[in-house]
């Protein structure tokens, strides 16, 4: 039987090309290196305010807020290994929502004293909002081990997901660490809620912890929300919005009745607006930072379901 | 102490600044705008003191009216009536403004004050005012005159006014329910048609119980009921005037007629007619007695229910194998299947609002009550169990009533549930009860 040479060549070439393609393309496709993920959590000012809320039933001598669980220290080892004096390192600030911390380095420490000398808890509220930070202990430990140049924090942020901190850190000598760290500029400020504290803290008069440094807007928000009983809007998605112009006196009480912006178009919107009005009236006086009085003496709270 | 910032701190500081300048506090129109998003959806605390007696003889009815209103609002799940024992102020004159401080003190957000007065002509005058405690504003106020025996009805009407003013939705308290009352042992149940107020009071029996009755449905006028009865021969669809007690057979058809329902204008009755092993939908004009066929399939088409605008209807059909829900134009035409979940769907009923179709769903040994949108999307199951069946909408479309049979030697009883699935409540009935149908608002 005579075989067409061109056919044979064609078949052979096809097999070759397809076979090559199968092998190379498929294997290439699987060679993608897994991206390292960077754990990032965003919490809002009012969430922070809730986290650091004090309790009216708390003890006076206990200035710290109730904090029963603290996020596990994050990219500790890798990041810290490269720390030097030049760029102080602060560990990842966001507590990831992990239900069970692998280890709780903090729970055996006394509450108020900080492991590091210059990190005495500050008694006065900080004007700057801060997020609860995990302990610096792992950093300190790492610092003790090596004093290399630190990476710029950018690299630090890229650090691999944290391996659990090593258990041996529990044995390190705090005083030595303190001495070591003393050479450095202060790198962080005391923040409430960073340490485990099973005792309720008294906090401020309105039930806020000592170091709650939320903005006045978030303060107002958290206060008025406690009085707001929203009407049930049914199971359909509705996007009601009720805005008011309100004038507050220095003592936080209303100078006049809140003025609603606009006339509600539907009965439900009217009911929604009225529920918001009730909340504003019922929740006064508002405890807002006096320093910002010029800002909050006249402003517009906007009650809405729209989450922007 | 010198302050040095790590980049992380700077980043977090910038994030804070963004939060500050971004969403929580925005500069717009010269004023800071602070968004408030996290309130509680909670029942509204409301104080309903006994209505003041206009004459010494009216004290009892004043207490009764306040109790009916309290019961209605509480059962709705949207209000939390405050116990009268907590009241500080005793309302004695409803024409003067209440002392709002004393109502604020017990955390009331709304206050109802009212008065019942017997008139010289024998009628009863009912007045009420609804107050917003926080602002001291009167939200609404009405007065009504009625025969003294209708005081419960007045209390329901006032409940509707309060409900509507405080929720923004129409009320449903001034309405009735027709149902099948069941007495006697399981194998020899006596089934009678019964009528009651939506709260279970004022029960009236409409039939004697000699014949089996099923599927009563209200006309939009609330004066007539259509239902199916097993008399001599085939089951028939009947029409019953609840005031006069007159009844008649709807149409004269060769086979069984069943599962009737009124059209939204009350002029027509739609029902299933048996034809051999199949049944199809027919609609009959009550005045001209003209009958029109709507479906023609070798399947069982039944349980038709009109959309409130009368343009479309939903029904149950097993043309695809298992019973499913279909929607078609009210004048006939192609039907579109809308139920696609596991199991079979039956007894569809269109909400008076038009936004949902409620159904009974059967599958994996359970009978569930659920709702879905008329296009079949958004299905949600409100309750499940051994046997739940026969949903019917409250006049405002926010609440469903259905019957539940726990099985065994027990019998069925009526329940209500919010269309969100919350606030399930048993409806008191004298005996066992099934097949409820909610009337439109009476007024």
XYZ file of N, CA, C and O in Angstrom, chain B residues 63-219:
628
model
N -61.669 50.135 79.306
C -60.631 49.139 79.589
C -60.541 48.139 78.432
O -59.452 47.787 77.970
N -61.715 47.728 77.955
C -61.745 46.730 76.876
C -61.068 47.221 75.608
O -60.291 46.500 74.984
N -61.347 48.460 75.234
C -60.751 49.009 74.015
C -59.228 49.044 74.141
O -58.497 48.641 73.220
N -58.743 49.501 75.296
C -57.287 49.561 75.480
C -56.678 48.172 75.400
O -55.589 47.990 74.845
N -57.404 47.173 75.925
C -56.865 45.801 75.885
C -56.816 45.266 74.453
O -55.843 44.608 74.066
N -57.861 45.542 73.689
C -57.874 45.048 72.305
C -56.736 45.687 71.509
O -56.018 45.012 70.758
N -56.550 46.997 71.702
C -55.465 47.681 70.976
C -54.113 47.118 71.394
O -53.247 46.829 70.554
N -53.947 46.949 72.722
C -52.681 46.409 73.226
C -52.400 45.039 72.622
O -51.295 44.760 72.137
N -53.417 44.196 72.615
C -53.267 42.846 72.084
C -52.923 42.868 70.593
O -52.015 42.160 70.134
N -53.624 43.704 69.842
C -53.353 43.797 68.407
C -51.918 44.216 68.130
O -51.208 43.595 67.325
N -51.497 45.301 68.781
C -50.175 45.854 68.491
C -49.085 44.886 68.933
O -48.065 44.721 68.255
N -49.317 44.227 70.062
C -48.325 43.290 70.557
C -48.179 42.110 69.597
O -47.076 41.682 69.290
N -49.309 41.590 69.127
C -49.258 40.432 68.236
C -48.575 40.756 66.907
O -48.056 39.857 66.238
N -48.597 42.023 66.523
C -47.957 42.389 65.258
C -46.448 42.216 65.319
O -45.785 42.142 64.292
N -45.899 42.201 66.539
C -44.451 42.059 66.678
C -43.678 43.341 66.457
O -42.468 43.386 66.648
N -44.343 44.412 66.059
C -43.650 45.665 65.778
C -43.767 46.655 66.928
O -43.175 47.729 66.891
N -44.539 46.303 67.940
C -44.732 47.202 69.074
C -44.496 46.438 70.366
O -44.738 45.240 70.444
N -44.033 47.161 71.366
C -43.845 46.580 72.684
C -44.691 47.387 73.662
O -44.206 48.362 74.251
N -45.968 47.038 73.838
C -46.803 47.785 74.783
C -46.226 47.675 76.197
O -45.789 46.599 76.618
N -46.215 48.811 76.882
C -45.641 48.849 78.232
C -46.723 48.482 79.242
O -47.864 48.924 79.129
N -46.344 47.662 80.223
C -47.280 47.209 81.247
C -47.897 48.411 81.969
O -47.190 49.324 82.387
N -49.204 48.369 82.112
C -49.891 49.500 82.736
C -49.421 49.738 84.165
O -49.528 50.848 84.679
N -48.911 48.708 84.822
C -48.470 48.874 86.212
C -47.308 49.857 86.308
O -47.062 50.433 87.365
N -46.586 50.059 85.198
C -45.420 50.943 85.236
C -45.796 52.410 85.060
O -44.964 53.298 85.284
N -47.026 52.673 84.666
C -47.399 54.049 84.339
C -47.298 54.956 85.565
O -47.688 54.588 86.664
N -46.794 56.149 85.344
C -46.677 57.128 86.430
C -47.870 58.071 86.406
O -48.503 58.323 87.420
N -48.155 58.567 85.208
C -49.277 59.494 85.103
C -50.553 58.727 84.786
O -50.548 57.785 83.998
N -51.637 59.148 85.426
C -52.945 58.585 85.073
C -53.663 59.608 84.208
O -53.877 60.743 84.619
N -53.974 59.209 82.991
C -54.644 60.135 82.077
C -56.104 60.272 82.496
O -56.830 59.275 82.597
N -56.511 61.487 82.786
C -57.909 61.697 83.162
C -58.621 62.599 82.163
O -59.839 62.588 82.084
N -57.855 63.389 81.442
C -58.473 64.289 80.473
C -57.666 64.231 79.191
O -56.500 64.629 79.162
N -58.280 63.732 78.122
C -57.494 63.558 76.899
C -57.398 64.851 76.096
O -56.725 64.901 75.073
N -58.086 65.893 76.544
C -58.023 67.150 75.797
C -56.829 68.006 76.213
O -56.492 68.972 75.531
N -56.205 67.641 77.335
C -54.988 68.340 77.736
C -53.787 67.483 77.346
O -53.888 66.257 77.276
N -52.672 68.144 77.081
C -51.475 67.392 76.709
C -50.992 66.580 77.908
O -51.019 67.064 79.039
N -50.569 65.353 77.679
C -50.045 64.551 78.796
C -48.729 65.132 79.316
O -48.108 65.965 78.644
N -48.319 64.697 80.512
C -47.006 65.103 81.031
C -45.972 64.161 80.416
O -45.771 63.052 80.897
N -45.328 64.644 79.378
C -44.476 63.738 78.608
C -43.286 63.229 79.405
O -42.780 62.148 79.142
N -42.849 64.047 80.391
C -41.708 63.599 81.195
C -42.008 62.265 81.874
O -41.158 61.381 81.938
N -43.227 62.126 82.383
C -43.529 60.898 83.119
C -43.650 59.705 82.166
O -43.501 58.563 82.584
N -43.914 59.955 80.891
C -43.946 58.843 79.928
C -42.557 58.560 79.394
O -42.206 57.422 79.079
N -41.736 59.632 79.323
C -40.333 59.430 78.963
C -39.653 58.559 80.008
O -38.810 57.720 79.695
N -40.042 58.792 81.265
C -39.383 58.093 82.367
C -39.576 56.584 82.262
O -38.726 55.819 82.723
N -40.663 56.142 81.681
C -40.861 54.691 81.545
C -40.508 54.235 80.132
O -40.900 53.155 79.698
N -39.759 55.089 79.423
C -39.213 54.758 78.090
C -40.266 54.564 77.015
O -40.019 53.873 76.025
N -41.425 55.151 77.218
C -42.431 55.077 76.157
C -42.022 56.034 75.048
O -41.588 57.154 75.302
N -42.126 55.585 73.794
C -41.852 56.475 72.671
C -43.149 56.982 72.057
O -43.160 57.989 71.375
N -44.230 56.262 72.270
C -45.534 56.712 71.784
C -46.556 56.480 72.892
O -46.377 55.608 73.742
N -47.588 57.298 72.868
C -48.609 57.233 73.909
C -49.972 57.384 73.244
O -50.171 58.251 72.395
N -50.904 56.515 73.643
C -52.267 56.595 73.128
C -53.166 57.035 74.274
O -53.139 56.443 75.346
N -53.903 58.098 74.061
C -54.902 58.457 75.061
C -56.258 58.459 74.365
O -56.362 58.796 73.182
N -57.300 58.067 75.089
C -58.608 57.967 74.442
C -59.735 58.067 75.446
O -59.523 58.023 76.659
N -60.920 58.214 74.904
C -62.103 58.374 75.763
C -63.288 57.718 75.081
O -63.483 57.844 73.871
N -64.077 57.006 75.873
C -65.312 56.405 75.380
C -66.471 57.098 76.088
O -66.485 57.181 77.324
N -67.423 57.596 75.320
C -68.536 58.332 75.921
C -69.856 57.846 75.332
O -70.032 57.852 74.100
N -70.788 57.431 76.195
C -72.129 57.060 75.741
C -72.886 58.339 75.431
O -72.956 59.247 76.255
N -73.445 58.403 74.219
C -74.190 59.592 73.819
C -75.643 59.481 74.282
O -76.124 58.400 74.630
N -76.325 60.614 74.229
C -77.719 60.605 74.667
C -78.584 59.751 73.731
O -79.611 59.212 74.142
N -78.157 59.610 72.472
C -78.955 58.796 71.551
C -78.594 57.319 71.629
O -79.047 56.526 70.796
N -77.792 56.935 72.598
C -77.462 55.525 72.787
C -76.203 55.090 72.072
O -75.689 54.007 72.314
N -75.707 55.915 71.161
C -74.494 55.518 70.466
C -73.278 55.705 71.369
O -73.351 56.348 72.414
N -72.184 55.128 70.929
C -70.940 55.232 71.679
C -69.982 56.112 70.881
O -69.799 55.915 69.679
N -69.392 57.094 71.566
C -68.410 57.944 70.904
C -67.023 57.519 71.372
O -66.778 57.393 72.579
N -66.151 57.271 70.422
C -64.781 56.869 70.749
C -63.829 57.926 70.207
O -63.907 58.293 69.031
N -62.966 58.441 71.067
C -61.959 59.417 70.632
C -60.589 58.893 71.033
O -60.454 58.268 72.088
N -59.594 59.172 70.220
C -58.244 58.833 70.662
C -57.249 59.824 70.077
O -57.501 60.472 69.052
N -56.130 59.941 70.766
C -55.001 60.733 70.278
C -53.743 59.884 70.394
O -53.561 59.166 71.369
N -52.882 60.009 69.388
C -51.593 59.312 69.414
C -50.500 60.372 69.546
O -50.425 61.291 68.723
N -49.690 60.237 70.598
C -48.657 61.237 70.897
C -47.264 60.669 70.661
O -47.005 59.516 70.965
N -46.390 61.553 70.162
C -44.960 61.248 70.121
C -44.357 61.793 71.411
O -44.351 63.001 71.632
N -43.866 60.896 72.259
C -43.432 61.323 73.590
C -42.200 62.217 73.505
O -42.080 63.199 74.236
N -41.272 61.907 72.607
C -40.019 62.669 72.546
C -40.261 64.121 72.127
O -39.687 65.041 72.702
N -41.103 64.324 71.135
C -41.303 65.683 70.630
C -42.544 66.341 71.215
O -42.729 67.547 71.065
N -43.417 65.556 71.862
C -44.644 66.124 72.396
C -45.670 66.468 71.334
O -46.610 67.210 71.588
N -45.487 65.924 70.143
C -46.429 66.200 69.059
C -47.566 65.182 69.055
O -47.358 64.018 69.373
N -48.740 65.665 68.673
C -49.826 64.712 68.423
C -49.672 64.199 67.001
O -49.674 64.970 66.044
N -49.535 62.881 66.866
C -49.291 62.309 65.543
C -50.590 62.104 64.777
O -50.643 62.274 63.568
N -51.617 61.700 65.477
C -52.911 61.556 64.827
C -53.983 61.573 65.907
O -53.699 61.435 67.097
N -55.198 61.741 65.501
C -56.319 61.752 66.432
C -57.609 61.633 65.648
O -57.715 62.165 64.543
N -58.556 60.874 66.169
C -59.818 60.642 65.451
C -60.931 60.479 66.453
O -60.696 60.173 67.627
N -62.158 60.650 65.978
C -63.296 60.220 66.784
C -64.287 59.469 65.914
O -64.408 59.712 64.720
N -64.955 58.506 66.549
C -65.893 57.631 65.835
C -67.169 57.505 66.649
O -67.142 57.581 67.877
N -68.273 57.288 65.946
C -69.534 56.980 66.611
C -69.986 55.606 66.143
O -69.892 55.278 64.956
N -70.476 54.806 67.079
C -70.893 53.461 66.703
C -71.910 52.943 67.711
O -72.085 53.514 68.786
N -72.546 51.844 67.335
C -73.402 51.161 68.305
C -72.507 50.541 69.368
O -71.421 50.050 69.047
N -72.988 50.525 70.607
C -72.117 50.045 71.690
C -71.616 48.617 71.473
O -70.510 48.287 71.894
N -72.400 47.768 70.790
C -71.948 46.375 70.653
C -70.776 46.241 69.688
O -70.128 45.203 69.635
N -70.483 47.287 68.922
C -69.366 47.213 67.977
C -68.081 47.833 68.537
O -67.224 48.268 67.772
N -67.976 47.864 69.847
C -66.795 48.521 70.417
C -65.498 47.827 70.034
O -64.467 48.476 69.863
N -65.550 46.512 69.855
C -64.302 45.823 69.457
C -63.853 46.287 68.076
O -62.665 46.449 67.813
N -64.823 46.453 67.202
C -64.512 46.900 65.847
C -63.823 48.263 65.894
O -62.837 48.515 65.188
N -64.365 49.162 66.756
C -63.751 50.482 66.913
C -62.304 50.341 67.402
O -61.390 51.022 66.920
N -62.112 49.421 68.342
C -60.751 49.216 68.858
C -59.820 48.736 67.742
O -58.646 49.138 67.674
N -60.330 47.891 66.836
C -59.505 47.433 65.717
C -59.189 48.584 64.761
O -58.075 48.694 64.246
N -60.189 49.429 64.540
C -59.959 50.559 63.624
C -58.910 51.505 64.209
O -58.012 51.985 63.496
N -59.011 51.750 65.518
C -58.006 52.614 66.157
C -56.626 51.944 66.082
O -55.609 52.597 65.813
N -56.589 50.633 66.283
C -55.310 49.911 66.167
C -54.697 50.116 64.783
O -53.485 50.312 64.650
N -55.548 50.046 63.761
C -55.049 50.250 62.394
C -54.482 51.655 62.209
O -53.457 51.844 61.546
N -55.165 52.636 62.791
C -54.688 54.021 62.685
C -53.303 54.159 63.322
O -52.408 54.797 62.762
N -53.167 53.575 64.507
C -51.884 53.673 65.217
C -50.785 52.947 64.427
O -49.688 53.472 64.223
N -51.131 51.753 63.964
C -50.163 50.946 63.207
C -49.701 51.703 61.963
O -48.509 51.793 61.670
N -50.661 52.269 61.257
C -50.309 52.955 60.010
C -49.462 54.184 60.269
O -48.484 54.455 59.574
N -49.825 54.930 61.338
C -49.089 56.168 61.606
C -47.662 55.884 62.086
O -46.747 56.659 61.812
N -47.468 54.774 62.771
C -46.149 54.511 63.366
C -45.278 53.584 62.525
O -44.081 53.476 62.762
N -45.845 52.875 61.570
C -45.009 52.015 60.728
C -44.946 52.499 59.284
O -44.080 52.062 58.530
N -45.876 53.369 58.890
C -45.902 53.784 57.495
C -46.597 52.777 56.588
O -46.619 52.950 55.379
N -47.140 51.708 57.181
C -47.835 50.679 56.402
C -49.307 50.663 56.793
O -49.651 50.966 57.922
N -50.148 50.247 55.864
C -51.553 50.034 56.202
C -51.673 48.976 57.292
O -50.873 48.051 57.360
N -52.700 49.117 58.117
C -52.930 48.108 59.143
C -53.717 46.936 58.608
O -54.031 46.865 57.414
N -54.045 45.974 59.488
C -54.830 44.807 59.053
C -55.729 44.295 60.164
O -56.255 43.198 60.068
N -55.906 45.107 61.214
C -56.624 44.587 62.383
C -58.140 44.579 62.186
O -58.828 43.734 62.734
N -58.660 45.531 61.411
C -60.098 45.575 61.191
C -60.435 44.647 60.024
O -60.773 45.076 58.930
N -60.330 43.355 60.287
C -60.541 42.367 59.229
C -61.034 41.083 59.872
O -60.962 40.913 61.089
N -61.532 40.191 59.041
C -62.050 38.930 59.547
C -61.333 37.774 58.868
O -60.660 37.945 57.850
N -61.546 36.610 59.433
C -60.976 35.397 58.854
C -62.097 34.373 58.763
O -62.841 34.173 59.722
N -62.261 33.760 57.598
C -63.165 32.626 57.473
C -62.294 31.373 57.451
O -61.198 31.371 56.889
N -62.767 30.333 58.116
C -61.953 29.114 58.192
C -62.877 27.915 58.352
O -64.097 28.065 58.513
N -62.286 26.732 58.295
C -63.056 25.510 58.494
C -62.840 25.053 59.924
O -61.726 24.711 60.320
N -63.932 25.099 60.699
C -63.877 24.665 62.088
C -64.032 23.149 62.119
O -64.904 22.594 61.452
N -63.156 22.476 62.870
C -63.192 21.011 62.900
C -63.406 20.525 64.317
O -62.671 20.900 65.222
N -64.427 19.680 64.487
C -64.677 19.090 65.799
C -64.914 17.598 65.619
O -65.178 17.120 64.521
N -64.835 16.886 66.712
C -65.104 15.451 66.678
C -63.854 14.642 66.425
O -62.784 15.191 66.139
N -63.980 13.302 66.515
C -62.809 12.429 66.352
C -62.278 12.464 64.920
O -62.986 12.857 63.990
N -61.049 12.038 64.778
C -60.351 12.176 63.502
C -61.104 11.522 62.348
O -61.187 12.077 61.253
N -61.668 10.324 62.615
C -62.298 9.611 61.489
C -63.691 10.157 61.180
O -64.234 9.882 60.114
N -64.312 10.872 62.109
C -65.638 11.437 61.824
C -65.627 12.927 62.157
O -66.385 13.410 62.996
N -64.754 13.653 61.542
C -64.656 15.089 61.775
C -65.888 15.806 61.256
O -66.337 15.548 60.136
N -66.399 16.702 62.048
C -67.448 17.595 61.567
C -66.773 18.894 61.159
O -66.047 19.506 61.947
N -66.995 19.295 59.912
C -66.340 20.505 59.408
C -67.390 21.555 59.097
O -68.297 21.308 58.298
N -67.248 22.695 59.739
C -68.192 23.785 59.513
C -67.423 25.026 59.071
O -66.296 25.263 59.530
N -68.072 25.819 58.276
C -67.495 27.122 57.952
C -67.691 28.030 59.151
O -68.771 28.082 59.737
N -66.641 28.762 59.526
C -66.742 29.676 60.659
C -66.080 30.994 60.290
O -65.188 31.050 59.440
N -66.553 32.032 60.946
C -66.084 33.391 60.671
C -65.663 33.991 62.004
O -66.336 33.779 63.020
N -64.571 34.723 62.018
C -64.162 35.372 63.275
C -63.378 36.640 62.953
O -62.934 36.848 61.818
N -63.223 37.495 63.969
C -62.331 38.634 63.820
C -60.901 38.101 63.712
O -60.611 37.005 64.177
N -59.996 38.903 63.145
C -58.636 38.394 62.948
C -57.954 38.026 64.253
O -56.992 37.266 64.258
N -58.424 38.556 65.402
C -57.784 38.216 66.669
C -58.443 37.021 67.340
O -58.135 36.703 68.483
N -59.403 36.359 66.647
C -59.984 35.139 67.182
C -61.280 35.347 67.945
O -61.866 34.382 68.434
N -61.743 36.590 68.046
C -62.982 36.842 68.781
C -64.174 36.844 67.830
O -64.025 36.870 66.611
N -65.369 36.837 68.429
C -66.632 36.915 67.678
C -66.772 35.798 66.648
O -67.049 36.031 65.479
N -66.586 34.557 67.095
C -66.707 33.426 66.164
C -68.177 33.191 65.820
O -69.040 33.214 66.698
N -68.458 33.013 64.536
C -69.812 32.704 64.049
C -69.707 31.508 63.128
O -68.798 31.423 62.311
N -70.671 30.588 63.210
C -70.654 29.427 62.314
C -71.589 29.681 61.152
O -72.715 30.148 61.330
N -71.144 29.366 59.967
C -71.916 29.684 58.765
C -72.613 28.468 58.173
O -73.567 28.615 57.422
N -72.136 27.267 58.467
C -72.812 26.056 57.983
C -73.002 25.118 59.168
O -72.363 25.271 60.212
N -73.862 24.108 58.990
C -74.232 23.261 60.126
C -73.281 22.085 60.316
O -73.281 21.451 61.353
N -72.557 21.747 59.291
C -71.616 20.647 59.469
C -72.127 19.328 58.934
O -71.495 18.293 59.137
N -73.279 19.327 58.245
C -73.768 18.069 57.681
C -72.958 17.665 56.470
O -72.780 16.482 56.196
N -72.473 18.640 55.732
C -71.667 18.330 54.547
C -70.249 18.846 54.739
O -70.013 19.827 55.434
N -69.333 18.172 54.084
C -67.924 18.563 54.175
C -67.694 19.857 53.393
O -68.153 19.992 52.256
N -67.006 20.815 53.993
C -66.713 22.073 53.306
C -65.213 22.272 53.241
O -64.465 21.839 54.118
N -64.774 22.936 52.194
C -63.347 23.173 51.991
C -63.149 24.538 51.326
O -64.059 25.065 50.689
N -61.952 25.031 51.444
C -61.434 26.201 50.719
C -62.392 27.393 50.654
O -62.750 27.860 49.585
N -62.820 27.927 51.807
C -63.609 29.166 51.756
C -62.726 30.351 51.361
O -61.555 30.406 51.727
N -63.295 31.280 50.578
C -62.543 32.471 50.151
C -63.457 33.683 50.205
O -64.611 33.605 49.786
N -62.909 34.813 50.654
C -63.685 36.040 50.763
C -63.832 36.729 49.416
O -62.920 36.727 48.593
N -64.973 37.382 49.241
C -65.095 38.302 48.116
C -64.499 39.636 48.540
O -64.390 39.921 49.731
